[in-house]
Each structure stands twice: as C-alpha cells, then as structure tokens.
C-alpha cells in the first residue's frame, strides 16, 4: 500500500523550484534600464539607481583592483556584489561584471563611490558607455 504525499509538500516543492528558477534568471545577467533622469542596474539582489547628474566620471578599465568582498559571489567569469575599497574602507564599491575577461566600465558617482560594470557582450558594453556619456553630458548641460 502506497502512502500519498500531502498536498502541502507538493505545493512547497513546486514553489521552491519556481523561486530558484527566478533567482537564476535574475542573477544570469545585468538588467539595465533608463527611466526619466536615472540609470538603473538590477542583478539578482543587487540593485542600484544612478541619477545622471550625480555621475562624475565614466572610464574604461581592463582589470578590477583587488578589493575585499563584503557580500556577493563569483562564478566562472562573473563577479557581482558589494566590495570594500582597500584604500578607503568606508567606501563601498559595487561590482556588476558579467565577463571578467572583457573591459569594464568604471563609474564614479557622488564624488567618491564606485561601480564596475560590464555586460556579457562587449558590443553592448560599448553601447552602454556611449549612452552614458551622452546622458551625462546632457545632464551637465542642464545644470
């Protein structure tokens, strides 16, 4: 005689699988969009809003400097999370890198905060760089 599994455990199992799949999809890449005068980045649980007028500088870097991880993860060529700057421990550095082997954008905002970002496709990263340059120059002209 076979004992039937209770409906609660079936629902819990399906719900757990759905949550895991959603988490994988959200962490899979950097989700970027623009709304009004801000630039948004979502990568899993890491979310950042950057108003264009608060971005001071944007440049290319080949490598991310060595930093201490506050929280986050590394998997294959991906690096995501919040790091602590070794020179200025009070500053947080946000890293949204989909491909460590490619160049990264270094964004300095609010005079001292850092974001390193790139996308899995280098052409998309270059398009993002041009887009941000345009938006930053427009925001500084308005001031």
XYZ file of C-alpha atoms in Angstrom:
143
model
C 0.000 0.000 0.000
C 1.444 3.338 -1.091
C 1.158 6.336 1.171
C 0.142 9.535 -0.622
C 2.174 12.682 -0.196
C 0.331 15.540 1.450
C -0.686 18.424 -0.871
C 1.252 20.944 1.268
C 4.600 19.306 0.434
C 3.769 19.231 -3.270
C 2.990 22.956 -3.295
C 6.105 23.721 -1.244
C 8.275 21.741 -3.663
C 6.874 23.495 -6.751
C 7.133 26.919 -5.100
C 10.778 26.275 -4.164
C 11.622 25.283 -7.736
C 9.911 28.392 -9.138
C 11.800 30.673 -6.731
C 15.130 29.037 -7.633
C 14.472 29.445 -11.358
C 13.518 33.108 -10.903
C 16.673 33.733 -8.833
C 18.799 32.105 -11.541
C 17.215 34.243 -14.260
C 17.668 37.459 -12.283
C 21.329 36.677 -11.491
C 22.077 35.460 -15.008
C 22.834 38.918 -16.360
C 22.743 42.605 -15.524
C 19.320 44.094 -16.193
C 19.733 47.751 -17.166
C 17.132 50.371 -17.950
C 16.646 54.108 -18.025
C 13.731 55.974 -16.546
C 13.454 59.742 -16.554
C 16.815 61.113 -15.395
C 18.245 57.938 -13.873
C 20.034 54.779 -14.839
C 19.070 51.526 -13.068
C 21.013 48.285 -12.648
C 19.499 45.084 -11.286
C 21.485 41.913 -10.861
C 19.824 39.458 -8.536
C 19.532 41.028 -5.105
C 21.860 43.872 -6.099
C 20.023 46.974 -7.235
C 21.398 50.462 -7.862
C 19.845 53.694 -9.068
C 22.191 56.311 -10.535
C 20.829 59.741 -11.399
C 22.744 61.021 -14.422
C 23.580 64.358 -12.772
C 25.342 62.555 -9.889
C 27.714 60.633 -12.179
C 31.089 62.402 -12.119
C 33.196 60.247 -14.400
C 32.993 57.209 -16.617
C 36.031 55.389 -17.993
C 37.307 52.011 -19.211
C 39.423 49.662 -17.097
C 40.905 46.311 -18.060
C 41.006 44.884 -14.547
C 39.182 45.442 -11.313
C 41.588 46.292 -8.475
C 41.836 43.757 -5.691
C 39.246 44.502 -3.038
C 37.719 42.762 -0.079
C 34.284 41.291 -0.695
C 31.614 42.476 1.742
C 28.982 40.262 0.137
C 28.377 38.819 -3.288
C 29.571 35.947 -5.426
C 31.932 34.872 -8.173
C 31.083 32.188 -10.677
C 33.095 31.401 -13.808
C 33.701 34.832 -15.398
C 31.037 36.654 -13.361
C 31.669 38.845 -10.337
C 28.821 40.526 -8.516
C 28.401 42.130 -5.154
C 29.410 44.847 -2.761
C 33.105 45.233 -2.045
C 35.172 47.394 0.300
C 37.849 49.659 -1.176
C 41.193 48.734 0.374
C 42.412 52.349 0.256
C 39.210 53.856 1.653
C 37.443 51.216 3.772
C 34.451 53.491 4.386
C 33.604 53.454 0.647
C 31.521 50.704 -0.896
C 32.322 49.515 -4.399
C 29.514 47.920 -6.388
C 30.570 45.302 -8.938
C 28.229 44.109 -11.696
C 30.566 42.229 -14.035
C 29.176 39.600 -16.399
C 32.515 38.880 -18.092
C 35.787 39.350 -16.204
C 37.783 38.759 -19.401
C 36.445 41.903 -21.116
C 36.925 45.593 -20.364
C 34.758 47.096 -17.647
C 33.166 50.482 -17.166
C 34.313 52.339 -14.087
C 31.639 54.785 -12.964
C 32.435 57.321 -10.258
C 29.384 58.977 -8.765
C 28.714 61.321 -5.871
C 32.435 62.204 -5.976
C 33.784 59.029 -4.371
C 31.537 55.984 -4.876
C 32.477 53.391 -7.486
C 30.660 50.976 -9.750
C 32.349 48.499 -12.068
C 30.046 47.116 -14.724
C 30.112 45.240 -17.978
C 27.731 43.068 -19.920
C 28.298 39.615 -21.344
C 28.524 41.090 -24.866
C 31.360 43.618 -25.336
C 29.391 45.475 -28.028
C 26.532 46.022 -25.581
C 29.032 47.339 -23.029
C 30.411 49.811 -25.595
C 26.867 50.901 -26.463
C 26.200 51.404 -22.741
C 29.352 53.534 -22.476
C 28.261 55.782 -25.374
C 24.734 56.004 -23.958
C 26.017 57.036 -20.515
C 28.431 59.573 -21.996
C 25.563 61.190 -23.900
C 23.237 61.244 -20.888
C 25.946 62.610 -18.562
C 26.817 65.414 -20.989
C 23.119 66.272 -21.350
C 22.696 66.301 -17.553
C 25.706 68.594 -17.078
C 24.431 70.999 -19.767
C 21.125 71.351 -17.928
C 22.891 72.371 -14.709
